[in-house]
Coordinates of C-alpha atoms in Angstrom, one line a residue:
Chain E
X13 CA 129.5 -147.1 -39.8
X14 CA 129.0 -151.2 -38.8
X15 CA 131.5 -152.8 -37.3
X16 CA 134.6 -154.7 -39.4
X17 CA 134.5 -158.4 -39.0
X18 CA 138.7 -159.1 -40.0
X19 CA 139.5 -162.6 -41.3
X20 CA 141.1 -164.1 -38.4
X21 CA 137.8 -163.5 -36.5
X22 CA 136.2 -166.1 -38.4
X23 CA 135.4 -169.8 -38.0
X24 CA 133.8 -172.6 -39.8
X25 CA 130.8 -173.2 -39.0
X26 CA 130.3 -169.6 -37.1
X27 CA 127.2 -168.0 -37.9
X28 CA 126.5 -165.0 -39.6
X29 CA 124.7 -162.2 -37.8
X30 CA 120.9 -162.5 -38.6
X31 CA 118.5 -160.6 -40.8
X32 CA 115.1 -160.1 -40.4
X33 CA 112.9 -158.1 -42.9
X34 CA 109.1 -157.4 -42.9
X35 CA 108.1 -156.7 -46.3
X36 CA 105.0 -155.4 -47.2
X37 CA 102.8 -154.6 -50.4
X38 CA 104.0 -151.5 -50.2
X39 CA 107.8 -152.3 -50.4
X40 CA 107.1 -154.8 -53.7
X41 CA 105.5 -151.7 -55.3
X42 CA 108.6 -149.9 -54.3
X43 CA 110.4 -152.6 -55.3
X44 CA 108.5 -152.7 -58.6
X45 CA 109.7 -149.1 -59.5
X46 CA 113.2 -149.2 -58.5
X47 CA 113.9 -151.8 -60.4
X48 CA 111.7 -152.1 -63.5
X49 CA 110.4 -155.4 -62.6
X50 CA 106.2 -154.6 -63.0
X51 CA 105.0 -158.4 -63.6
X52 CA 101.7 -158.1 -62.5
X53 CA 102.0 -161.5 -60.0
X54 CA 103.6 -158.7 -57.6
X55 CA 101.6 -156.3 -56.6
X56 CA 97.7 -157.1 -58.3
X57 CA 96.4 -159.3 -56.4
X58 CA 93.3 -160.8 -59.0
X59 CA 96.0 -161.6 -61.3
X60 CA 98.1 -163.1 -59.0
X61 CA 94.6 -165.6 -58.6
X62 CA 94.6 -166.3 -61.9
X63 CA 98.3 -167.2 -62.2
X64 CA 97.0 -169.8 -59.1
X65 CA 98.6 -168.3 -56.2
X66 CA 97.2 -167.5 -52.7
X67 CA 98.2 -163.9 -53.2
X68 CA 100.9 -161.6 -54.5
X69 CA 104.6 -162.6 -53.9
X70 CA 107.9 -161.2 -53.5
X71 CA 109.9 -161.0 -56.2
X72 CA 112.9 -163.2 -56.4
X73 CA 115.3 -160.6 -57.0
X74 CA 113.4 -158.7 -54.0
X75 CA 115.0 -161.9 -52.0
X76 CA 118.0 -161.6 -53.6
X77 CA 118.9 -158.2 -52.6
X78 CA 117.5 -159.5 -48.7
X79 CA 120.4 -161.8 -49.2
X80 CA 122.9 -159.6 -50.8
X81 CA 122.1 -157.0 -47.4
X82 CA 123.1 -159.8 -45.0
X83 CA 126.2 -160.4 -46.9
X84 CA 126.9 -156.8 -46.9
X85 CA 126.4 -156.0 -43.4
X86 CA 128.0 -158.9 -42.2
X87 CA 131.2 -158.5 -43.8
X88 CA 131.8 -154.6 -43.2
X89 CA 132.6 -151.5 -45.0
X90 CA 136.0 -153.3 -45.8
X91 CA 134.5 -156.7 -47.0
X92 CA 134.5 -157.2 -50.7
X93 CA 131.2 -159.5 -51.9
X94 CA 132.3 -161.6 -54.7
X95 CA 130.1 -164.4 -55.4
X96 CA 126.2 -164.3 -54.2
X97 CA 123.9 -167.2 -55.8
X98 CA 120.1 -168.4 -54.4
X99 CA 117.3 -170.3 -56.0
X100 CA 113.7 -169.7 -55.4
X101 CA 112.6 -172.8 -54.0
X102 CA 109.2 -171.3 -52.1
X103 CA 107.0 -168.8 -52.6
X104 CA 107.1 -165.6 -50.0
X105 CA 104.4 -163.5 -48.8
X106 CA 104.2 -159.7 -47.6
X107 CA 103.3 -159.1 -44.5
X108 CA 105.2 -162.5 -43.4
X109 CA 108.6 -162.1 -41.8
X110 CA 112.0 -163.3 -43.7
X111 CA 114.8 -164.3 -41.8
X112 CA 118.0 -164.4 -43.5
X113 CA 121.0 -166.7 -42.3
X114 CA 124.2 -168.1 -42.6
X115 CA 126.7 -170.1 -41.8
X116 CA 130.7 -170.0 -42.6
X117 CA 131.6 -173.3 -44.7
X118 CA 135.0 -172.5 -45.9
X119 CA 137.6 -169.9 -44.6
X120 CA 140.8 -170.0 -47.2
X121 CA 143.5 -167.4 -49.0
X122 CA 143.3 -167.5 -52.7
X123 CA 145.7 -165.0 -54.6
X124 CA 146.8 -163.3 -51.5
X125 CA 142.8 -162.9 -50.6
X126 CA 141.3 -163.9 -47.5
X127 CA 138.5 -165.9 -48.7
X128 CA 135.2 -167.2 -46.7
X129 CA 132.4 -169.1 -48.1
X130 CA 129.1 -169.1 -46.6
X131 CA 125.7 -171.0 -46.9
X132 CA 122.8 -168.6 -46.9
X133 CA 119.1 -168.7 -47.2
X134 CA 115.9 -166.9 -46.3
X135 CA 113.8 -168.7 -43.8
X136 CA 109.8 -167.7 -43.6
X137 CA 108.0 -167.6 -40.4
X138 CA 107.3 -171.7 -40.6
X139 CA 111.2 -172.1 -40.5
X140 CA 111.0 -173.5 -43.9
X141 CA 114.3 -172.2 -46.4
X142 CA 112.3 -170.6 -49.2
X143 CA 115.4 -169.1 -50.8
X144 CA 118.8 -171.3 -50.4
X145 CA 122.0 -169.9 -51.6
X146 CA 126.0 -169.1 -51.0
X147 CA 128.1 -166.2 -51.1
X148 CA 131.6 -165.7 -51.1
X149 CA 133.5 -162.5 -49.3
X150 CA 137.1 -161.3 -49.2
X151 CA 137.9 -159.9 -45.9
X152 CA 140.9 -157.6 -44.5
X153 CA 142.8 -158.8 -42.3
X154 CA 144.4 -157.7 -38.8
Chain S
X13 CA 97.6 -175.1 -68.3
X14 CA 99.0 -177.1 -71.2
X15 CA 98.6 -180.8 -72.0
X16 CA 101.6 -181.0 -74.1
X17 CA 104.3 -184.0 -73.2
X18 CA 106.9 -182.3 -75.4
X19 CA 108.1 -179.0 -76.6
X20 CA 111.4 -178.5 -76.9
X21 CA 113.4 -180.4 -79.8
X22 CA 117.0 -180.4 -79.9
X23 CA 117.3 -178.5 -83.2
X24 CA 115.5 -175.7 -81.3
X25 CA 117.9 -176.1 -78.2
X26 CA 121.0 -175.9 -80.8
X27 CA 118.9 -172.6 -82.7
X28 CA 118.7 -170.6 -79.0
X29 CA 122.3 -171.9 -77.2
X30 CA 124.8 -169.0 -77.7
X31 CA 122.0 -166.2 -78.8
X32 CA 123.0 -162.8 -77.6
X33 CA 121.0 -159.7 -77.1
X34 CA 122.2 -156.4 -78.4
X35 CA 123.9 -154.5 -76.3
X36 CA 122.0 -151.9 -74.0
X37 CA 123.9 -149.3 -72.0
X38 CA 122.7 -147.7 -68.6
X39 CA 124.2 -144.6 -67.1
X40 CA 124.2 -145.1 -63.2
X41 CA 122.4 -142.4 -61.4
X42 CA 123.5 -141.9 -57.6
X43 CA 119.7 -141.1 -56.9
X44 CA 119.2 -144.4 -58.8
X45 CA 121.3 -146.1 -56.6
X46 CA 119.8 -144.4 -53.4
X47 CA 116.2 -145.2 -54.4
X48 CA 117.0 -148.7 -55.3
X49 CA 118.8 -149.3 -51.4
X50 CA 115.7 -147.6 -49.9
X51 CA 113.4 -149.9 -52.2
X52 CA 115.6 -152.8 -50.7
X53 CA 115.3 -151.2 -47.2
X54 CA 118.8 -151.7 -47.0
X55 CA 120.3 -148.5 -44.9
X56 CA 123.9 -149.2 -45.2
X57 CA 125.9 -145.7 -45.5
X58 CA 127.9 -147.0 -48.7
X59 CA 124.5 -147.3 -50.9
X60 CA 123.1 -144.3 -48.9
X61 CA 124.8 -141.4 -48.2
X62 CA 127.3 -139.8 -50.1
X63 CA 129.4 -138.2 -47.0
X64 CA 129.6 -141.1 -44.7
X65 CA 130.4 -143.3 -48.2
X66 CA 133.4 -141.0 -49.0
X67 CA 135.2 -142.2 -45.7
X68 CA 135.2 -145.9 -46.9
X69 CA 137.6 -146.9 -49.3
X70 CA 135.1 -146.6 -51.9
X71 CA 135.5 -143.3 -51.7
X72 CA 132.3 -142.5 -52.7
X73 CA 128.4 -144.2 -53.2
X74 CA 128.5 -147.5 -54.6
X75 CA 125.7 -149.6 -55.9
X76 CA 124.1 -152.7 -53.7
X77 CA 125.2 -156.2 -54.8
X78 CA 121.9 -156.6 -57.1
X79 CA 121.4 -152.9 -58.3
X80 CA 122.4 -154.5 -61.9
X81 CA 118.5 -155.6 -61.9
X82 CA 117.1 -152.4 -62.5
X83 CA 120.0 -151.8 -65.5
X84 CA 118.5 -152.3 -69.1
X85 CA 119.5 -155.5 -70.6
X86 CA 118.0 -157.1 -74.0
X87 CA 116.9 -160.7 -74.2
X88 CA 117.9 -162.5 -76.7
X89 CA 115.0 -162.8 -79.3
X90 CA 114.1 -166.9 -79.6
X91 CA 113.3 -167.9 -83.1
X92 CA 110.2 -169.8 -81.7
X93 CA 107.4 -169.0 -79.5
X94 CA 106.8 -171.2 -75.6
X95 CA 103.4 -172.4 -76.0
X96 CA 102.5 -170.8 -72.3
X97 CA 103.1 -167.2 -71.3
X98 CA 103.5 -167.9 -67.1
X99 CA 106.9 -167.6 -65.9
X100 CA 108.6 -167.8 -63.0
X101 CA 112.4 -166.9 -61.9
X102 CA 113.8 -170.0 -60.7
X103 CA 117.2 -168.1 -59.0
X104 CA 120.0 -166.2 -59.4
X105 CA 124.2 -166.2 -59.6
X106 CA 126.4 -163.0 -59.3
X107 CA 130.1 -162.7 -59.7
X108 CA 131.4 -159.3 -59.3
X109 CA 134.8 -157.9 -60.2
X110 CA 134.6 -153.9 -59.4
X111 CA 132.6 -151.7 -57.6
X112 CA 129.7 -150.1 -59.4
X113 CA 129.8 -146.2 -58.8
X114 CA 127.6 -143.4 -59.8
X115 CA 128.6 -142.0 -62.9
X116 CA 129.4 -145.0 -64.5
X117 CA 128.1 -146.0 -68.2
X118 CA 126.9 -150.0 -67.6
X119 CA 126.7 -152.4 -70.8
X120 CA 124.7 -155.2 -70.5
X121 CA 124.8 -158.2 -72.7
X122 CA 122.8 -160.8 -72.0
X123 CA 123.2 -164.6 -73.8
X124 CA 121.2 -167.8 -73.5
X125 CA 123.4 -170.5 -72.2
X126 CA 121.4 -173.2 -71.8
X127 CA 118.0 -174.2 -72.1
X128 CA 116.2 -177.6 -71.6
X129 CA 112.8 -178.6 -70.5
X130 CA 110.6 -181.1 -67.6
X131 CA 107.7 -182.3 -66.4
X132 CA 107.2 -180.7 -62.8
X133 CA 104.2 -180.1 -60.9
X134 CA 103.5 -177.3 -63.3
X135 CA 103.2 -179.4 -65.7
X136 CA 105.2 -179.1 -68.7
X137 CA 108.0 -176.6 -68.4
X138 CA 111.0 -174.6 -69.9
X139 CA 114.0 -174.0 -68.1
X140 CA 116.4 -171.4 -69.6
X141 CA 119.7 -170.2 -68.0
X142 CA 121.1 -166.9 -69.6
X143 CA 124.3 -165.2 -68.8
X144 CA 124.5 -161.3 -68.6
X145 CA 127.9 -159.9 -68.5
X146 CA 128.1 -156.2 -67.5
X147 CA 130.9 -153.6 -68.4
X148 CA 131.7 -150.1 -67.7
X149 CA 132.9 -147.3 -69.6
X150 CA 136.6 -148.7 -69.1
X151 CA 135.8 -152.2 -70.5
X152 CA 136.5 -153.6 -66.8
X153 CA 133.6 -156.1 -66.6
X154 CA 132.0 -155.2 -63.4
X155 CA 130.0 -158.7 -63.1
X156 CA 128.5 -161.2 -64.6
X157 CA 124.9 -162.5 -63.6
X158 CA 123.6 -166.3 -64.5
X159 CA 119.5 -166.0 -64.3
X160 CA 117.2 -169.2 -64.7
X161 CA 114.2 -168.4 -65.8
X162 CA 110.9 -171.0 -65.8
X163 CA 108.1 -170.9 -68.2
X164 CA 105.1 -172.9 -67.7

């Protein structure tokens, strides 16, 4: 079981530990079956063409989830995810590495919770943030 | 790709704002679950294995934050037609309020909260936010999920 990160552990500004994924065609057709999603733009690659892209792309939600993962494993078995929020600014390819970060921009108690807020996004291999969000975790304390 | 300046007119904005889909209701399978965090390639214990997850406070498997994407849920039905069939999903916001565990009987309702158009480098596009808000089988709403979606 992953470590627990406890509230008084964390500062502004710290940053969260790193993600990196390598998706391929094969996890969007995965993808594609676990979660009903079959728009063609994700795994057929002629259609992609004809929608005007270089090739097939992840799904948003596929990015998403990437996002929800480093939330999940950075705050613990104890951590409770409450908010998580992205937009799809860029485009991402299989078979190009995602990078997700963070950084902690708020650490507060609301309602006798121990509340952080973080900045998160997905990065592709040019450093560019395809996928900016936030999130928002309760965590135990000590 | 359409030439059209304008689309949208704000009698149709008022006709779609506050539209709701019927309800649909999802049972929550643990091998759903299981699949959907090895579809992720997320290998957390708590979405995975059913032993380890019982010695969390969870007490059992749980669902991933965005395992609510592969629940049914029912657009609402516009009284109008876009005049281009390319969409895109322009992003995502989740609150969440209770764990999701296997067993549990998910109702999804989604509703069309806003909806607006621009001129991007699409060209001509729709921009619609719509709300689902999912329950379980005790009423507790489990979370609530804003969705924009783009056609173009």
């Amino acid at each position: 079981m992953a470590q627990q990160i406890y509230w008084e552990d964390v500062t502004e500004g710290m940053e969260l530990t790193a993600l990196v994924k390598e998706p391929t065609t094969q996890q969007l057709v995965k993808y594609a079956g676990a979660s009903g999603d079959y728009y063609q733009i994700h795994y057929d690659k002629d259609f992609a063409a004809g929608n005007n892209l270089d090739g097939v792309i992840l799904h948003g939600a596929l990015k998403n989830a990437f996002l929800g993962q480093l939330m999940t494993q950075w705050m613990g078995p104890e951590g409770m995810l409450k908010k998580l929020s992205c937009q799809y600014r860029g485009m991402d390819f299989p078979g190009q590495t995602i990078t997700g970060k963070g950084t902690v921009t708020r650490k507060y108690q609301e309602q006798g919770q121990n509340l952080v807020d973080c900045d998160i996004w997905l990065e592709n291999p040019k450093g560019e943030k395809t996928t900016p969000g936030a999130a928002t975790v309760a965590l135990p304390s000590r | 790709m359409t030439t059209q300046a304008s689309f949208l007119t704000e009698e149709m904005r008022q006709q779609a704002i506050g539209l709701e889909g019927p309800p649909t209701t999802t049972e929550v399978e643990k091998g759903a679950i299981i699949k959907f965090a090895q579809a992720i390639g997320d290998d957390n214990p708590v979405f995975n294995d059913e032993e380890a997850a019982r010695e969390t406070h969870y007490g059992g498997i749980i669902a991933p934050p965005t395992f609510l994407r592969s629940v049914d849920s029912s657009r609402p039905v516009l009284p109008f037609d876009f005049p281009f069939n390319r969409r895109l999903d322009g992003g995502s916001e989740w609150e969440y309020f209770e764990p999701i565990r296997s067993g549990d009987r998910i109702t999804a309702v989604a509703r069309i909260e806003d909806i607006s158009e621009r001129t991007g480098r699409l060209g001509l596009m729709v921009i619609m936010s719509t709300v689902t808000t999912y329950r379980n089988q005790f009423d507790q709403v489990v979370a609530t999920q804003i969705t924009t979606g783009i056609a173009y």
